[in-house]
């Protein structure tokens, strides 16, 4: 492995440039599958380092490989690039210059840390196998990871294991969280359309009011997780949108409900989808309405495999110390499309602390969120140590 003093020198050389790069990305956010400028910045940076860059998977994806001694061996280090449709509340100099779009989840930081790792690893002796740096579009609801896989990511870049990392505002800067098994939930979104018959508000008997049926549907969805599944199996059903009517004295024809299901088990997720369909069918039959239920934007659970998680834990302990290592963090009910990669390959997804020490970090997807630049070098150091550690461990098997 590279001596710590040499790595420190390389990190010091690139620190200011990474901060500038991260803030530039933050100021120019782009929504899923629109990351054209971001992809250009990433590709130009990698090209300046001497990498051959592959572009176009999932539309705006960027991949660069550091060849190893055995080209048949390889690992993927993945960062996401897209922003969110949120109006930024921050007023600092690098705030978003695009109205209604901001990096509220730290993907600007994830991209920058992986670019920093590509720079440092390029300066190291050749590893036994390759390192594929994957800059993925469309994580926020677009299943960009699946699209890159479908476009031939693993066929074109031989991969033995995949690794991802996400900043976490409830962890202090310099600390890491991970766990074996599910660390992020499976998720699916739903749309329920209830069709009745409109009427004057003073003559409800002449129509079929869909609003009470919608209210019943919401209440029934809330009871599913409390009474229709094993209580020790975590699950959330949230109805988050209800659209009905245009005025206050007319019963509308239709109501639309939209929401999401999150679980740590694909079996539970499937069960809850079946339950929601059955409730809709029952209410429709009882009241003579039509109820259509649609599920979309499925993400599998993000499930870390045991050997790869153990390796990540070892790397974090050796690099950052025991006090900075949280090896059994609770799973989170948010979803992450890195789960598609972990369905295809073994690997692990870890959390890197984003909160300034002694403070509470602003939450992900909040309009006042910003990535903590103080952890950029921590992320680079982790990626470098992981790539080294993976091949050192595998070489000794």
GROMACS .gro file of C-alpha atoms in nm:
model
  397
    1UNK     CA    1   0.000   0.000   0.000
    2UNK     CA    2   0.102   0.360  -0.054
    3UNK     CA    3   0.282   0.504   0.253
    4UNK     CA    4   0.058   0.735   0.454
    5UNK     CA    5   0.296   1.029   0.412
    6UNK     CA    6   0.287   0.997   0.033
    7UNK     CA    7  -0.092   0.979   0.032
    8UNK     CA    8  -0.112   1.283   0.261
    9UNK     CA    9   0.106   1.476   0.017
   10UNK     CA   10  -0.114   1.381  -0.279
   11UNK     CA   11  -0.429   1.475  -0.090
   12UNK     CA   12  -0.279   1.810   0.011
   13UNK     CA   13  -0.188   1.885  -0.351
   14UNK     CA   14  -0.545   1.835  -0.470
   15UNK     CA   15  -0.747   1.965  -0.176
   16UNK     CA   16  -0.818   2.320  -0.296
   17UNK     CA   17  -0.889   2.202  -0.651
   18UNK     CA   18  -1.145   1.949  -0.523
   19UNK     CA   19  -1.322   2.212  -0.316
   20UNK     CA   20  -1.341   2.441  -0.621
   21UNK     CA   21  -1.468   2.156  -0.838
   22UNK     CA   22  -1.732   2.051  -0.587
   23UNK     CA   23  -1.865   2.404  -0.554
   24UNK     CA   24  -1.875   2.447  -0.931
   25UNK     CA   25  -2.088   2.131  -0.958
   26UNK     CA   26  -2.312   2.255  -0.678
   27UNK     CA   27  -2.367   2.584  -0.858
   28UNK     CA   28  -2.465   2.407  -1.181
   29UNK     CA   29  -2.701   2.122  -1.080
   30UNK     CA   30  -2.879   1.910  -1.339
   31UNK     CA   31  -3.177   1.678  -1.303
   32UNK     CA   32  -3.174   1.306  -1.375
   33UNK     CA   33  -3.059   1.217  -1.726
   34UNK     CA   34  -2.993   1.586  -1.799
   35UNK     CA   35  -2.642   1.582  -1.649
   36UNK     CA   36  -2.473   1.696  -1.970
   37UNK     CA   37  -2.257   1.973  -1.826
   38UNK     CA   38  -2.174   1.758  -1.524
   39UNK     CA   39  -2.072   1.470  -1.751
   40UNK     CA   40  -1.855   1.708  -1.954
   41UNK     CA   41  -1.679   1.831  -1.638
   42UNK     CA   42  -1.622   1.474  -1.521
   43UNK     CA   43  -1.498   1.353  -1.859
   44UNK     CA   44  -1.267   1.653  -1.906
   45UNK     CA   45  -1.115   1.603  -1.561
   46UNK     CA   46  -1.054   1.232  -1.622
   47UNK     CA   47  -0.910   1.299  -1.967
   48UNK     CA   48  -0.670   1.553  -1.819
   49UNK     CA   49  -0.540   1.276  -1.592
   50UNK     CA   50  -0.473   1.050  -1.890
   51UNK     CA   51  -0.779   0.825  -1.866
   52UNK     CA   52  -0.968   0.690  -2.163
   53UNK     CA   53  -1.329   0.789  -2.101
   54UNK     CA   54  -1.641   0.593  -2.199
   55UNK     CA   55  -1.957   0.803  -2.234
   56UNK     CA   56  -2.321   0.742  -2.313
   57UNK     CA   57  -2.437   0.456  -2.093
   58UNK     CA   58  -2.778   0.552  -1.954
   59UNK     CA   59  -2.749   0.862  -2.171
   60UNK     CA   60  -2.512   1.074  -1.965
   61UNK     CA   61  -2.308   0.814  -1.775
   62UNK     CA   62  -1.929   0.837  -1.762
   63UNK     CA   63  -1.689   0.548  -1.696
   64UNK     CA   64  -1.310   0.547  -1.677
   65UNK     CA   65  -1.089   0.250  -1.595
   66UNK     CA   66  -0.750   0.226  -1.428
   67UNK     CA   67  -0.610  -0.094  -1.586
   68UNK     CA   68  -0.475  -0.361  -1.353
   69UNK     CA   69  -0.220  -0.630  -1.419
   70UNK     CA   70  -0.503  -0.877  -1.489
   71UNK     CA   71  -0.766  -0.703  -1.709
   72UNK     CA   72  -1.016  -0.981  -1.635
   73UNK     CA   73  -1.037  -0.864  -1.274
   74UNK     CA   74  -1.206  -0.542  -1.176
   75UNK     CA   75  -1.404  -0.354  -0.914
   76UNK     CA   76  -1.655  -0.070  -0.960
   77UNK     CA   77  -1.641   0.244  -0.748
   78UNK     CA   78  -1.961   0.436  -0.814
   79UNK     CA   79  -2.074   0.797  -0.764
   80UNK     CA   80  -2.409   0.952  -0.861
   81UNK     CA   81  -2.429   1.285  -1.046
   82UNK     CA   82  -2.789   1.411  -1.056
   83UNK     CA   83  -2.959   1.686  -0.857
   84UNK     CA   84  -3.315   1.736  -0.730
   85UNK     CA   85  -3.613   1.953  -0.833
   86UNK     CA   86  -3.584   2.170  -0.519
   87UNK     CA   87  -3.546   2.548  -0.492
   88UNK     CA   88  -3.227   2.616  -0.297
   89UNK     CA   89  -3.260   2.832   0.014
   90UNK     CA   90  -2.887   2.896   0.058
   91UNK     CA   91  -2.740   3.233  -0.037
   92UNK     CA   92  -2.367   3.154  -0.041
   93UNK     CA   93  -2.160   3.219  -0.352
   94UNK     CA   94  -2.185   2.864  -0.487
   95UNK     CA   95  -2.563   2.833  -0.451
   96UNK     CA   96  -2.752   2.689  -0.747
   97UNK     CA   97  -2.779   2.918  -1.048
   98UNK     CA   98  -3.070   2.712  -1.186
   99UNK     CA   99  -3.411   2.801  -1.046
  100UNK     CA  100  -3.588   2.505  -0.890
  101UNK     CA  101  -3.290   2.268  -0.913
  102UNK     CA  102  -3.026   2.202  -0.647
  103UNK     CA  103  -2.780   1.946  -0.520
  104UNK     CA  104  -2.977   1.870  -0.206
  105UNK     CA  105  -2.843   1.516  -0.164
  106UNK     CA  106  -2.467   1.565  -0.199
  107UNK     CA  107  -2.415   1.403  -0.535
  108UNK     CA  108  -2.184   1.693  -0.620
  109UNK     CA  109  -1.964   1.578  -0.332
  110UNK     CA  110  -1.987   1.210  -0.427
  111UNK     CA  111  -1.873   1.291  -0.782
  112UNK     CA  112  -1.587   1.506  -0.657
  113UNK     CA  113  -1.458   1.248  -0.410
  114UNK     CA  114  -1.449   0.978  -0.676
  115UNK     CA  115  -1.267   1.211  -0.917
  116UNK     CA  116  -1.014   1.276  -0.641
  117UNK     CA  117  -0.967   0.903  -0.595
  118UNK     CA  118  -0.912   0.862  -0.970
  119UNK     CA  119  -0.635   1.121  -0.950
  120UNK     CA  120  -0.460   0.963  -0.651
  121UNK     CA  121  -0.489   0.603  -0.771
  122UNK     CA  122  -0.339   0.710  -1.103
  123UNK     CA  123  -0.022   0.802  -0.911
  124UNK     CA  124   0.005   0.463  -0.740
  125UNK     CA  125   0.182   0.144  -0.852
  126UNK     CA  126  -0.036  -0.072  -1.074
  127UNK     CA  127  -0.287  -0.284  -0.886
  128UNK     CA  128  -0.344  -0.656  -0.953
  129UNK     CA  129  -0.683  -0.578  -1.106
  130UNK     CA  130  -0.863  -0.282  -1.260
  131UNK     CA  131  -1.060  -0.007  -1.091
  132UNK     CA  132  -1.364   0.117  -1.284
  133UNK     CA  133  -1.477   0.466  -1.185
  134UNK     CA  134  -1.852   0.487  -1.261
  135UNK     CA  135  -2.026   0.824  -1.264
  136UNK     CA  136  -2.393   0.739  -1.280
  137UNK     CA  137  -2.689   0.954  -1.386
  138UNK     CA  138  -3.047   0.933  -1.272
  139UNK     CA  139  -3.021   0.800  -0.917
  140UNK     CA  140  -3.305   1.024  -0.797
  141UNK     CA  141  -3.602   0.822  -0.918
  142UNK     CA  142  -3.459   0.730  -1.256
  143UNK     CA  143  -3.299   0.392  -1.178
  144UNK     CA  144  -2.986   0.506  -1.361
  145UNK     CA  145  -2.788   0.217  -1.214
  146UNK     CA  146  -3.019  -0.034  -1.382
  147UNK     CA  147  -2.999   0.156  -1.709
  148UNK     CA  148  -2.618   0.145  -1.701
  149UNK     CA  149  -2.629  -0.230  -1.631
  150UNK     CA  150  -2.878  -0.279  -1.915
  151UNK     CA  151  -2.645  -0.081  -2.141
  152UNK     CA  152  -2.365  -0.331  -2.073
  153UNK     CA  153  -2.171  -0.186  -1.781
  154UNK     CA  154  -2.058  -0.519  -1.638
  155UNK     CA  155  -2.015  -0.681  -1.979
  156UNK     CA  156  -1.785  -0.404  -2.099
  157UNK     CA  157  -1.602  -0.358  -1.767
  158UNK     CA  158  -1.532  -0.697  -1.599
  159UNK     CA  159  -1.639  -0.658  -1.239
  160UNK     CA  160  -1.597  -0.880  -0.936
  161UNK     CA  161  -1.744  -0.643  -0.678
  162UNK     CA  162  -1.920  -0.305  -0.658
  163UNK     CA  163  -1.886  -0.033  -0.395
  164UNK     CA  164  -2.088   0.281  -0.326
  165UNK     CA  165  -2.081   0.560  -0.069
  166UNK     CA  166  -2.328   0.828   0.044
  167UNK     CA  167  -2.284   1.124   0.275
  168UNK     CA  168  -2.493   1.109   0.593
  169UNK     CA  169  -2.582   1.430   0.784
  170UNK     CA  170  -2.657   1.248   1.111
  171UNK     CA  171  -2.301   1.113   1.129
  172UNK     CA  172  -2.016   1.348   1.229
  173UNK     CA  173  -1.755   1.432   0.970
  174UNK     CA  174  -1.470   1.181   0.969
  175UNK     CA  175  -1.691   0.890   1.076
  176UNK     CA  176  -1.842   0.607   0.871
  177UNK     CA  177  -2.142   0.379   0.902
  178UNK     CA  178  -2.209   0.041   0.747
  179UNK     CA  179  -2.380  -0.291   0.809
  180UNK     CA  180  -2.405  -0.638   0.658
  181UNK     CA  181  -2.738  -0.705   0.491
  182UNK     CA  182  -2.997  -0.441   0.397
  183UNK     CA  183  -2.879  -0.086   0.464
  184UNK     CA  184  -3.138   0.089   0.245
  185UNK     CA  185  -3.496  -0.015   0.177
  186UNK     CA  186  -3.664  -0.149  -0.131
  187UNK     CA  187  -3.911   0.104  -0.263
  188UNK     CA  188  -4.188   0.147  -0.515
  189UNK     CA  189  -4.416   0.440  -0.590
  190UNK     CA  190  -4.787   0.413  -0.658
  191UNK     CA  191  -5.068   0.601  -0.822
  192UNK     CA  192  -5.431   0.521  -0.731
  193UNK     CA  193  -5.705   0.673  -0.946
  194UNK     CA  194  -6.058   0.659  -0.805
  195UNK     CA  195  -6.329   0.729  -1.061
  196UNK     CA  196  -6.679   0.813  -0.943
  197UNK     CA  197  -6.940   1.048  -1.086
  198UNK     CA  198  -6.940   1.423  -1.037
  199UNK     CA  199  -7.240   1.614  -0.907
  200UNK     CA  200  -7.342   1.938  -0.738
  201UNK     CA  201  -7.226   1.947  -0.377
  202UNK     CA  202  -7.588   1.998  -0.267
  203UNK     CA  203  -7.705   1.690  -0.460
  204UNK     CA  204  -7.454   1.414  -0.376
  205UNK     CA  205  -7.718   1.146  -0.437
  206UNK     CA  206  -7.703   1.224  -0.809
  207UNK     CA  207  -7.336   1.132  -0.829
  208UNK     CA  208  -7.082   0.895  -0.681
  209UNK     CA  209  -6.845   1.089  -0.459
  210UNK     CA  210  -6.487   0.954  -0.495
  211UNK     CA  211  -6.348   1.161  -0.207
  212UNK     CA  212  -6.480   0.942   0.080
  213UNK     CA  213  -6.346   0.638  -0.107
  214UNK     CA  214  -6.009   0.809  -0.134
  215UNK     CA  215  -6.013   0.883   0.239
  216UNK     CA  216  -6.097   0.518   0.311
  217UNK     CA  217  -5.816   0.412   0.082
  218UNK     CA  218  -5.566   0.629   0.271
  219UNK     CA  219  -5.677   0.493   0.609
  220UNK     CA  220  -5.665   0.134   0.486
  221UNK     CA  221  -5.313   0.187   0.352
  222UNK     CA  222  -5.202   0.308   0.695
  223UNK     CA  223  -5.338  -0.004   0.865
  224UNK     CA  224  -5.159  -0.239   0.625
  225UNK     CA  225  -4.821  -0.201   0.794
  226UNK     CA  226  -4.972  -0.226   1.142
  227UNK     CA  227  -5.207  -0.522   1.093
  228UNK     CA  228  -5.131  -0.706   0.769
  229UNK     CA  229  -4.764  -0.800   0.804
  230UNK     CA  230  -4.521  -0.935   1.059
  231UNK     CA  231  -4.461  -0.645   1.303
  232UNK     CA  232  -4.086  -0.718   1.316
  233UNK     CA  233  -4.053  -0.669   0.939
  234UNK     CA  234  -3.996  -0.295   0.880
  235UNK     CA  235  -4.225  -0.133   0.625
  236UNK     CA  236  -4.372   0.209   0.549
  237UNK     CA  237  -4.671   0.294   0.331
  238UNK     CA  238  -4.706   0.670   0.284
  239UNK     CA  239  -4.975   0.844   0.081
  240UNK     CA  240  -4.812   1.177   0.002
  241UNK     CA  241  -5.038   1.341  -0.258
  242UNK     CA  242  -5.414   1.375  -0.306
  243UNK     CA  243  -5.558   1.562  -0.604
  244UNK     CA  244  -5.934   1.614  -0.633
  245UNK     CA  245  -6.168   1.874  -0.771
  246UNK     CA  246  -6.136   2.234  -0.884
  247UNK     CA  247  -6.390   2.419  -0.672
  248UNK     CA  248  -6.566   2.399  -0.336
  249UNK     CA  249  -6.922   2.327  -0.444
  250UNK     CA  250  -6.879   2.051  -0.702
  251UNK     CA  251  -6.819   1.683  -0.630
  252UNK     CA  252  -6.538   1.576  -0.866
  253UNK     CA  253  -6.538   1.279  -1.099
  254UNK     CA  254  -6.197   1.151  -0.991
  255UNK     CA  255  -5.941   1.155  -0.711
  256UNK     CA  256  -5.576   1.069  -0.758
  257UNK     CA  257  -5.361   0.943  -0.470
  258UNK     CA  258  -4.985   0.905  -0.496
  259UNK     CA  259  -4.734   0.766  -0.251
  260UNK     CA  260  -4.463   0.514  -0.181
  261UNK     CA  261  -4.395   0.181  -0.012
  262UNK     CA  262  -4.061   0.112   0.157
  263UNK     CA  263  -3.953  -0.221   0.305
  264UNK     CA  264  -3.635  -0.415   0.374
  265UNK     CA  265  -3.776  -0.725   0.206
  266UNK     CA  266  -3.884  -0.782  -0.153
  267UNK     CA  267  -4.140  -1.037  -0.029
  268UNK     CA  268  -4.300  -0.781   0.203
  269UNK     CA  269  -4.295  -0.522  -0.075
  270UNK     CA  270  -4.481  -0.760  -0.306
  271UNK     CA  271  -4.728  -0.848  -0.031
  272UNK     CA  272  -4.812  -0.483   0.035
  273UNK     CA  273  -4.862  -0.415  -0.336
  274UNK     CA  274  -5.106  -0.707  -0.353
  275UNK     CA  275  -5.285  -0.578  -0.042
  276UNK     CA  276  -5.328  -0.228  -0.186
  277UNK     CA  277  -5.468  -0.371  -0.511
  278UNK     CA  278  -5.709  -0.589  -0.315
  279UNK     CA  279  -5.832  -0.296  -0.103
  280UNK     CA  280  -5.894  -0.094  -0.419
  281UNK     CA  281  -6.083  -0.379  -0.583
  282UNK     CA  282  -6.296  -0.428  -0.270
  283UNK     CA  283  -6.390  -0.062  -0.237
  284UNK     CA  284  -6.467  -0.040  -0.607
  285UNK     CA  285  -6.698  -0.342  -0.589
  286UNK     CA  286  -6.869  -0.220  -0.271
  287UNK     CA  287  -6.948   0.129  -0.400
  288UNK     CA  288  -6.969   0.083  -0.775
  289UNK     CA  289  -6.667   0.297  -0.846
  290UNK     CA  290  -6.364   0.224  -1.064
  291UNK     CA  291  -6.027   0.215  -0.888
  292UNK     CA  292  -5.703   0.174  -1.082
  293UNK     CA  293  -5.375   0.108  -0.903
  294UNK     CA  294  -5.036   0.149  -1.072
  295UNK     CA  295  -4.691   0.079  -0.925
  296UNK     CA  296  -4.376   0.229  -1.076
  297UNK     CA  297  -4.016   0.340  -1.005
  298UNK     CA  298  -3.919   0.019  -0.827
  299UNK     CA  299  -3.586   0.011  -0.642
  300UNK     CA  300  -3.463  -0.310  -0.475
  301UNK     CA  301  -3.323  -0.312  -0.123
  302UNK     CA  302  -2.957  -0.214  -0.098
  303UNK     CA  303  -2.814  -0.534   0.050
  304UNK     CA  304  -2.447  -0.547   0.149
  305UNK     CA  305  -2.274  -0.883   0.116
  306UNK     CA  306  -2.083  -1.012   0.417
  307UNK     CA  307  -1.724  -1.049   0.285
  308UNK     CA  308  -1.726  -0.711   0.109
  309UNK     CA  309  -1.877  -0.536   0.412
  310UNK     CA  310  -1.612  -0.693   0.636
  311UNK     CA  311  -1.345  -0.561   0.400
  312UNK     CA  312  -1.492  -0.210   0.408
  313UNK     CA  313  -1.508  -0.221   0.787
  314UNK     CA  314  -1.143  -0.330   0.805
  315UNK     CA  315  -1.041  -0.052   0.566
  316UNK     CA  316  -1.229   0.212   0.767
  317UNK     CA  317  -1.087   0.092   1.100
  318UNK     CA  318  -0.731   0.086   0.969
  319UNK     CA  319  -0.764   0.421   0.793
  320UNK     CA  320  -0.979   0.626   1.031
  321UNK     CA  321  -0.973   0.436   1.362
  322UNK     CA  322  -1.219   0.235   1.570
  323UNK     CA  323  -1.394   0.542   1.707
  324UNK     CA  324  -1.484   0.652   1.354
  325UNK     CA  325  -1.626   0.312   1.259
  326UNK     CA  326  -1.995   0.233   1.317
  327UNK     CA  327  -2.021  -0.124   1.198
  328UNK     CA  328  -2.388  -0.195   1.264
  329UNK     CA  329  -2.584   0.118   1.181
  330UNK     CA  330  -2.962   0.073   1.165
  331UNK     CA  331  -3.100   0.026   0.814
  332UNK     CA  332  -3.269   0.329   0.665
  333UNK     CA  333  -3.608   0.329   0.494
  334UNK     CA  334  -3.489   0.554   0.211
  335UNK     CA  335  -3.413   0.381  -0.119
  336UNK     CA  336  -3.105   0.386  -0.342
  337UNK     CA  337  -3.065   0.247  -0.692
  338UNK     CA  338  -2.722   0.109  -0.606
  339UNK     CA  339  -2.937  -0.186  -0.497
  340UNK     CA  340  -2.958  -0.286  -0.865
  341UNK     CA  341  -2.579  -0.318  -0.877
  342UNK     CA  342  -2.579  -0.520  -0.556
  343UNK     CA  343  -2.838  -0.754  -0.705
  344UNK     CA  344  -2.595  -0.823  -0.990
  345UNK     CA  345  -2.263  -0.827  -0.802
  346UNK     CA  346  -2.136  -0.865  -0.444
  347UNK     CA  347  -2.037  -0.544  -0.276
  348UNK     CA  348  -2.106  -0.287  -0.007
  349UNK     CA  349  -2.255   0.058   0.036
  350UNK     CA  350  -2.125   0.276   0.320
  351UNK     CA  351  -2.222   0.607   0.479
  352UNK     CA  352  -1.969   0.888   0.531
  353UNK     CA  353  -2.043   1.147   0.801
  354UNK     CA  354  -2.135   1.491   0.667
  355UNK     CA  355  -2.216   1.683   0.987
  356UNK     CA  356  -1.955   1.926   1.123
  357UNK     CA  357  -1.836   1.793   1.458
  358UNK     CA  358  -2.052   1.918   1.743
  359UNK     CA  359  -2.332   2.021   1.507
  360UNK     CA  360  -2.639   1.864   1.354
  361UNK     CA  361  -2.618   1.847   0.977
  362UNK     CA  362  -2.899   1.978   0.759
  363UNK     CA  363  -3.094   1.679   0.631
  364UNK     CA  364  -3.079   1.534   0.282
  365UNK     CA  365  -3.333   1.678   0.033
  366UNK     CA  366  -3.364   1.995   0.245
  367UNK     CA  367  -3.347   2.331   0.063
  368UNK     CA  368  -3.076   2.452   0.303
  369UNK     CA  369  -2.854   2.142   0.263
  370UNK     CA  370  -2.494   2.168   0.147
  371UNK     CA  371  -2.220   1.908   0.120
  372UNK     CA  372  -1.943   1.945   0.378
  373UNK     CA  373  -1.620   2.015   0.188
  374UNK     CA  374  -1.418   1.913   0.494
  375UNK     CA  375  -1.492   1.546   0.417
  376UNK     CA  376  -1.374   1.550   0.055
  377UNK     CA  377  -1.030   1.415   0.143
  378UNK     CA  378  -1.185   1.159   0.380
  379UNK     CA  379  -1.386   1.022   0.088
  380UNK     CA  380  -1.082   1.013  -0.139
  381UNK     CA  381  -0.877   0.842   0.131
  382UNK     CA  382  -1.148   0.580   0.178
  383UNK     CA  383  -1.176   0.502  -0.192
  384UNK     CA  384  -0.798   0.470  -0.230
  385UNK     CA  385  -0.764   0.248   0.077
  386UNK     CA  386  -1.055   0.033  -0.038
  387UNK     CA  387  -0.908  -0.026  -0.384
  388UNK     CA  388  -0.573  -0.115  -0.231
  389UNK     CA  389  -0.731  -0.327   0.040
  390UNK     CA  390  -0.954  -0.518  -0.199
  391UNK     CA  391  -0.667  -0.641  -0.413
  392UNK     CA  392  -0.436  -0.697  -0.119
  393UNK     CA  393  -0.702  -0.920   0.040
  394UNK     CA  394  -0.789  -1.101  -0.281
  395UNK     CA  395  -0.423  -1.152  -0.368
  396UNK     CA  396  -0.379  -1.326  -0.036
  397UNK     CA  397  -0.680  -1.557  -0.080
   0.00000   0.00000   0.00000
